[in-house]
Amino acid sequence: MDRLIQQMILQVLGPRIDPTFSEWSFGFRPGRSGHDAILAAHEMIRSGRKVVVDVDLKTFFDLVQHDVLMERLSRRIGDKVLLRLIRGYLQAGILAGGLVMERHEGTPQGGPLSPLLANILLDEIDQELERRGHRFVRYADDCNVYVRSQRAGERVMSLLRSLYGRLRLEVNEQKSAVAPAHSRKFLGYDFWYARSGEVRRGVAGKTLATFKSKVRELTRRKRGMSLKRVVEDVSVLVRGWKNYFGLAQTRGVFRDLDKWIRHRLRVYRLSQWKRGRVIFRELHRLGVPTEIARSAARCQNGLWRNSAHSLNAALTLRYFDQLGIPRLAD
């Protein structure tokens, strides 16, 4: 289906249907964001609901059953022409082995209409959770229900299996769990306890590892780019990451990341100079004392250690600030 037609359907359906969704649904809705979902989850944990029912669905967007979705749509939409257009969108052929194959499940990836259809289908779960008085946060197909005990969590998990089963969706048992809220991640964040006992927002360990892996790729010594280009690429990554994880209450982690990123860039600069004579000349030009510059020039194979000492005085935090790299801990 043409993207313009999808946008027209969105303009018709969105304003009519979105206001009927649960207030605890945050994904792909106007005026709502992942940050809102994180803040809502944080508040639920702070209120004493320290056990989470964390549900993961098996490849949700690939396995949505068209007949189930269309039946739920027909309950909300009386316009048969609009319903036929949506079914046509869902069943648009896919190319497989040189042949166009009709699809009977899944929604087109990247289509602007798919998120709204997902919210329409999953709203049935939201409404039932609300009817039963549960506190939950849903972002797209990620749903976390917050309860006060493990026993209550197990009951909710059983309920959710049944509710998703009605929609012919399958819970991924390996990735789903009833567990302490601080032991699970949500939208890249996790929650931790300060010494005072206060619950705070953090960045999940796996998310940190992925970020550092991307920085390593951009700053690998044999990349062959100018320092200016590398700094530009790193800055784009850091700025986007900071915008999303700015809610994290982990200043110490961010401060360590700032030091580590700049250490990587110092190593990159030192590796570009290569020969000892060049290392000495450039360090001396940047104001590094003669003896320290000579020591660094003699230890060409210890780039990581050298960059942590001799270059700190020359390529300071302020130096990288001037190059445009944003600080995470500001």
Short mmCIF file of C-alpha atoms in Angstrom, two decimals:
data_model
loop_
_atom_site.label_atom_id
_atom_site.label_comp_id
_atom_site.label_asym_id
_atom_site.label_seq_id
_atom_site.Cartn_x
_atom_site.Cartn_y
_atom_site.Cartn_z
CA MET A 1 0.00 0.00 0.00
CA ASP A 2 1.27 3.43 -0.91
CA ARG A 3 2.75 5.32 2.06
CA LEU A 4 0.50 8.31 1.30
CA ILE A 5 -2.60 6.12 1.69
CA GLN A 6 -1.26 4.79 4.99
CA GLN A 7 -0.80 8.36 6.21
CA MET A 8 -4.37 9.21 5.19
CA ILE A 9 -5.71 6.22 7.13
CA LEU A 10 -3.66 7.33 10.15
CA GLN A 11 -5.12 10.83 9.94
CA VAL A 12 -8.61 9.37 9.97
CA LEU A 13 -8.15 6.65 12.59
CA GLY A 14 -5.61 8.20 14.94
CA PRO A 15 -7.68 11.07 16.39
CA ARG A 16 -10.71 8.79 16.76
CA ILE A 17 -9.06 5.79 18.39
CA ASP A 18 -6.03 7.08 20.30
CA PRO A 19 -8.09 8.83 23.04
CA THR A 20 -9.72 5.47 23.85
CA PHE A 21 -6.39 3.80 24.67
CA SER A 22 -5.18 3.21 28.23
CA GLU A 23 -3.31 6.02 29.92
CA TRP A 24 -0.58 3.44 30.70
CA SER A 25 0.14 2.79 27.02
CA PHE A 26 3.02 4.98 25.82
CA GLY A 27 4.39 3.61 22.55
CA PHE A 28 3.77 5.37 19.23
CA ARG A 29 1.22 7.78 20.62
CA PRO A 30 1.15 11.57 20.17
CA GLY A 31 2.46 13.47 23.18
CA ARG A 32 3.91 10.33 24.79
CA SER A 33 7.40 8.88 24.78
CA GLY A 34 9.71 6.25 26.16
CA HIS A 35 10.75 8.74 28.84
CA ASP A 36 7.15 8.95 30.04
CA ALA A 37 7.04 5.15 30.28
CA ILE A 38 10.28 5.03 32.29
CA LEU A 39 9.06 7.70 34.72
CA ALA A 40 5.74 5.90 35.19
CA ALA A 41 7.52 2.59 35.91
CA HIS A 42 9.85 4.33 38.36
CA GLU A 43 6.94 5.83 40.27
CA MET A 44 5.21 2.44 40.52
CA ILE A 45 8.34 0.87 42.03
CA ARG A 46 8.74 3.78 44.44
CA SER A 47 5.16 3.25 45.59
CA GLY A 48 6.09 -0.21 46.89
CA ARG A 49 5.42 -2.39 43.86
CA LYS A 50 8.89 -3.90 43.83
CA VAL A 51 8.12 -7.06 41.85
CA VAL A 52 7.68 -6.87 38.09
CA VAL A 53 5.88 -9.18 35.71
CA ASP A 54 8.08 -8.65 32.67
CA VAL A 55 6.47 -10.09 29.53
CA ASP A 56 8.25 -10.54 26.22
CA LEU A 57 6.31 -11.68 23.16
CA LYS A 58 7.75 -13.89 20.44
CA THR A 59 8.44 -11.74 17.35
CA PHE A 60 5.22 -9.79 17.84
CA PHE A 61 5.12 -7.81 14.59
CA ASP A 62 5.86 -10.96 12.57
CA LEU A 63 3.19 -13.14 14.17
CA VAL A 64 0.12 -10.92 14.49
CA GLN A 65 -2.79 -12.95 13.06
CA HIS A 66 -4.67 -10.93 10.44
CA ASP A 67 -8.07 -12.44 11.18
CA VAL A 68 -7.74 -11.70 14.90
CA LEU A 69 -6.62 -8.14 14.25
CA MET A 70 -9.35 -7.46 11.68
CA GLU A 71 -12.02 -8.79 14.05
CA ARG A 72 -10.84 -6.38 16.76
CA LEU A 73 -10.72 -3.54 14.25
CA SER A 74 -14.26 -4.21 13.12
CA ARG A 75 -15.44 -3.66 16.69
CA ARG A 76 -14.10 -0.11 16.55
CA ILE A 77 -14.48 0.79 12.87
CA GLY A 78 -17.77 0.65 10.99
CA ASP A 79 -16.34 1.87 7.69
CA LYS A 80 -16.08 -1.23 5.46
CA VAL A 81 -14.04 0.59 2.82
CA LEU A 82 -11.46 1.53 5.45
CA LEU A 83 -11.40 -2.03 6.75
CA ARG A 84 -10.77 -3.38 3.23
CA LEU A 85 -7.89 -0.93 2.79
CA ILE A 86 -6.32 -2.06 6.05
CA ARG A 87 -6.65 -5.75 5.17
CA GLY A 88 -5.02 -5.00 1.83
CA TYR A 89 -2.17 -3.32 3.69
CA LEU A 90 -1.73 -6.34 5.97
CA GLN A 91 -1.86 -8.88 3.15
CA ALA A 92 0.43 -7.01 0.76
CA GLY A 93 2.54 -9.67 -0.96
CA ILE A 94 6.15 -10.30 0.01
CA LEU A 95 8.87 -11.40 -2.39
CA ALA A 96 10.20 -14.89 -1.63
CA GLY A 97 12.33 -16.91 -4.04
CA GLY A 98 11.38 -14.64 -6.90
CA LEU A 99 7.64 -15.17 -6.29
CA VAL A 100 5.12 -12.87 -4.62
CA MET A 101 3.63 -14.72 -1.64
CA GLU A 102 0.45 -13.62 0.14
CA ARG A 103 0.86 -13.17 3.88
CA HIS A 104 -1.65 -14.15 6.56
CA GLU A 105 0.24 -13.00 9.63
CA GLY A 106 2.52 -10.16 10.63
CA THR A 107 2.46 -6.46 9.89
CA PRO A 108 4.79 -4.74 7.38
CA GLN A 109 7.97 -3.63 9.13
CA GLY A 110 8.54 0.11 9.08
CA GLY A 111 5.05 0.89 7.86
CA PRO A 112 3.58 3.98 9.57
CA LEU A 113 0.27 2.19 10.09
CA SER A 114 1.70 -0.87 11.91
CA PRO A 115 2.23 0.78 15.34
CA LEU A 116 -1.38 2.01 15.49
CA LEU A 117 -2.69 -1.43 14.56
CA ALA A 118 -0.50 -2.99 17.27
CA ASN A 119 -1.88 -0.59 19.87
CA ILE A 120 -5.45 -1.40 18.80
CA LEU A 121 -4.81 -5.12 19.23
CA LEU A 122 -2.95 -4.87 22.55
CA ASP A 123 -5.39 -2.37 24.03
CA GLU A 124 -7.58 -5.36 24.85
CA ILE A 125 -4.88 -6.50 27.30
CA ASP A 126 -4.53 -3.00 28.74
CA GLN A 127 -8.23 -2.64 29.39
CA GLU A 128 -8.45 -5.99 31.17
CA LEU A 129 -5.45 -5.13 33.37
CA GLU A 130 -7.07 -1.81 34.26
CA ARG A 131 -10.40 -3.48 34.98
CA ARG A 132 -8.65 -5.74 37.48
CA GLY A 133 -6.88 -2.81 39.15
CA HIS A 134 -3.32 -3.69 38.10
CA ARG A 135 -0.57 -1.09 37.69
CA PHE A 136 1.37 -1.51 34.48
CA VAL A 137 3.35 0.25 31.78
CA ARG A 138 3.24 -0.75 28.13
CA TYR A 139 5.42 0.53 25.31
CA ALA A 140 4.54 -1.19 22.01
CA ASP A 141 4.78 -4.92 22.79
CA ASP A 142 6.87 -4.42 25.97
CA CYS A 143 4.56 -4.74 28.98
CA ASN A 144 5.63 -4.57 32.64
CA VAL A 145 3.09 -5.10 35.42
CA TYR A 146 4.21 -3.98 38.90
CA VAL A 147 2.94 -5.85 41.96
CA ARG A 148 3.82 -6.14 45.65
CA SER A 149 4.74 -9.83 45.92
CA GLN A 150 6.11 -12.77 43.98
CA ARG A 151 2.88 -14.67 44.53
CA ALA A 152 0.80 -11.86 43.06
CA GLY A 153 3.21 -11.67 40.15
CA GLU A 154 2.79 -15.35 39.35
CA ARG A 155 -1.00 -14.90 39.25
CA VAL A 156 -0.64 -11.96 36.88
CA MET A 157 1.74 -13.88 34.63
CA SER A 158 -0.80 -16.70 34.36
CA LEU A 159 -3.48 -14.15 33.49
CA LEU A 160 -1.32 -12.58 30.80
CA ARG A 161 -0.57 -15.92 29.17
CA SER A 162 -4.32 -16.46 28.89
CA LEU A 163 -5.03 -12.95 27.58
CA TYR A 164 -2.30 -13.10 24.96
CA GLY A 165 -3.49 -16.57 24.01
CA ARG A 166 -6.88 -15.14 23.08
CA LEU A 167 -5.08 -12.92 20.59
CA ARG A 168 -3.09 -15.92 19.34
CA LEU A 169 0.13 -14.36 20.57
CA GLU A 170 2.80 -16.36 22.37
CA VAL A 171 4.76 -15.34 25.45
CA ASN A 172 8.51 -15.88 25.14
CA GLU A 173 9.06 -17.88 28.33
CA GLN A 174 12.85 -17.64 28.15
CA LYS A 175 12.85 -13.84 28.19
CA SER A 176 9.80 -13.29 30.43
CA ALA A 177 9.91 -13.47 34.21
CA VAL A 178 8.39 -12.53 37.54
CA ALA A 179 11.31 -10.96 39.38
CA PRO A 180 12.47 -8.07 41.60
CA ALA A 181 12.03 -4.89 39.59
CA HIS A 182 15.65 -3.85 40.10
CA SER A 183 16.86 -7.04 38.38
CA ARG A 184 15.09 -6.38 35.06
CA LYS A 185 15.63 -3.79 32.34
CA PHE A 186 12.93 -1.75 30.61
CA LEU A 187 13.50 0.19 27.39
CA GLY A 188 17.26 0.15 28.02
CA TYR A 189 16.96 1.41 31.61
CA ASP A 190 17.12 -0.43 34.90
CA PHE A 191 16.42 0.58 38.51
CA TRP A 192 18.77 0.49 41.47
CA TYR A 193 18.75 1.32 45.16
CA ALA A 194 20.85 4.10 46.67
CA ARG A 195 22.33 3.73 50.17
CA SER A 196 19.38 5.72 51.45
CA GLY A 197 17.05 3.02 50.11
CA GLU A 198 15.66 5.32 47.43
CA VAL A 199 14.89 3.75 44.05
CA ARG A 200 16.74 5.43 41.20
CA ARG A 201 16.93 5.13 37.44
CA GLY A 202 20.01 3.68 35.76
CA VAL A 203 21.28 2.43 32.41
CA ALA A 204 21.06 -1.33 31.97
CA GLY A 205 24.37 -3.19 31.83
CA LYS A 206 23.73 -4.65 28.38
CA THR A 207 22.87 -1.18 27.08
CA LEU A 208 26.17 0.21 28.43
CA ALA A 209 28.08 -2.65 26.81
CA THR A 210 26.44 -1.97 23.43
CA PHE A 211 27.26 1.73 23.67
CA LYS A 212 30.92 1.05 24.50
CA SER A 213 31.15 -1.42 21.63
CA LYS A 214 29.97 1.30 19.22
CA VAL A 215 32.53 3.76 20.62
CA ARG A 216 35.29 1.15 20.19
CA GLU A 217 34.27 0.66 16.57
CA LEU A 218 34.39 4.40 15.88
CA THR A 219 37.77 4.85 17.60
CA ARG A 220 39.60 1.72 16.48
CA ARG A 221 43.23 2.58 15.74
CA LYS A 222 43.28 1.32 12.15
CA ARG A 223 40.17 3.18 11.05
CA GLY A 224 42.24 5.54 8.90
CA MET A 225 40.17 8.68 9.50
CA SER A 226 41.31 12.08 10.73
CA LEU A 227 40.83 12.81 14.42
CA LYS A 228 38.34 15.51 13.44
CA ARG A 229 36.18 13.01 11.56
CA VAL A 230 36.35 10.48 14.40
CA VAL A 231 35.39 13.17 16.91
CA GLU A 232 32.40 14.15 14.75
CA ASP A 233 31.18 10.54 14.57
CA VAL A 234 31.63 9.99 18.30
CA SER A 235 29.85 13.26 19.05
CA VAL A 236 26.77 12.22 17.06
CA LEU A 237 26.65 8.91 18.92
CA VAL A 238 27.15 10.48 22.36
CA ARG A 239 24.63 13.26 21.76
CA GLY A 240 21.88 10.83 20.71
CA TRP A 241 22.66 8.44 23.55
CA LYS A 242 22.66 11.28 26.07
CA ASN A 243 19.31 12.57 24.84
CA TYR A 244 17.70 9.20 25.45
CA PHE A 245 19.46 8.20 28.68
CA GLY A 246 19.37 11.65 30.24
CA LEU A 247 16.85 10.38 32.82
CA ALA A 248 19.43 8.03 34.35
CA GLN A 249 20.49 9.01 37.87
CA THR A 250 24.00 7.64 37.51
CA ARG A 251 26.36 10.59 37.42
CA GLY A 252 29.32 8.44 38.46
CA VAL A 253 28.76 6.04 35.55
CA PHE A 254 28.52 8.94 33.12
CA ARG A 255 31.67 10.54 34.52
CA ASP A 256 33.59 7.29 34.03
CA LEU A 257 32.26 7.00 30.48
CA ASP A 258 33.42 10.56 29.71
CA LYS A 259 36.94 9.68 30.88
CA TRP A 260 36.97 6.41 28.96
CA ILE A 261 35.76 7.98 25.69
CA ARG A 262 38.43 10.68 25.84
CA HIS A 263 41.03 8.07 26.72
CA ARG A 264 40.07 6.20 23.53
CA LEU A 265 40.47 9.41 21.52
CA ARG A 266 43.88 10.10 23.04
CA VAL A 267 44.99 6.60 22.03
CA TYR A 268 43.69 7.28 18.53
CA ARG A 269 45.68 10.52 18.32
CA LEU A 270 48.85 8.91 19.65
CA SER A 271 48.55 6.01 17.19
CA GLN A 272 48.33 8.49 14.30
CA TRP A 273 51.70 10.01 15.22
CA LYS A 274 53.26 6.51 15.05
CA ARG A 275 57.00 7.28 15.17
CA GLY A 276 58.71 8.30 18.37
CA ARG A 277 60.15 11.45 16.85
CA VAL A 278 56.72 12.63 15.75
CA ILE A 279 55.21 11.75 19.15
CA PHE A 280 57.88 13.82 20.91
CA ARG A 281 57.50 16.78 18.55
CA GLU A 282 53.69 16.91 18.77
CA LEU A 283 53.57 16.45 22.54
CA HIS A 284 56.21 19.11 23.04
CA ARG A 285 54.28 21.45 20.74
CA LEU A 286 51.15 20.91 22.86
CA GLY A 287 52.99 21.92 26.00
CA VAL A 288 53.88 18.55 27.51
CA PRO A 289 57.13 18.82 29.55
CA THR A 290 60.22 17.63 27.67
CA GLU A 291 60.99 14.61 29.87
CA ILE A 292 57.41 13.33 29.76
CA ALA A 293 57.30 13.79 25.98
CA ARG A 294 60.57 11.85 25.62
CA SER A 295 59.28 9.05 27.85
CA ALA A 296 56.11 8.74 25.76
CA ALA A 297 58.14 8.74 22.54
CA ARG A 298 60.31 5.88 23.82
CA CYS A 299 57.26 3.75 24.78
CA GLN A 300 55.52 3.59 21.44
CA ASN A 301 54.02 0.17 22.21
CA GLY A 302 52.26 1.33 25.37
CA LEU A 303 49.67 3.56 23.73
CA TRP A 304 46.89 2.93 26.23
CA ARG A 305 49.14 3.65 29.23
CA ASN A 306 50.79 6.65 27.58
CA SER A 307 47.45 8.17 26.66
CA ALA A 308 46.37 7.96 30.27
CA HIS A 309 49.34 9.98 31.46
CA SER A 310 51.36 12.01 28.99
CA LEU A 311 48.43 13.11 26.87
CA ASN A 312 46.16 14.06 29.76
CA ALA A 313 48.05 17.31 30.19
CA ALA A 314 47.79 18.16 26.50
CA LEU A 315 44.48 16.74 25.32
CA THR A 316 42.38 17.78 28.30
CA LEU A 317 38.64 17.60 28.83
CA ARG A 318 38.46 21.23 27.78
CA TYR A 319 40.30 20.38 24.57
CA PHE A 320 37.64 17.82 23.66
CA ASP A 321 34.88 20.22 24.73
CA GLN A 322 36.22 22.67 22.17
CA LEU A 323 36.11 19.93 19.53
CA GLY A 324 32.39 19.58 20.24
CA ILE A 325 32.10 16.29 22.13
CA PRO A 326 29.25 16.64 24.64
CA ARG A 327 29.85 15.49 28.22
CA LEU A 328 27.52 12.86 29.61
CA ALA A 329 28.10 14.05 33.18
CA ASP A 330 27.38 17.76 32.92
#
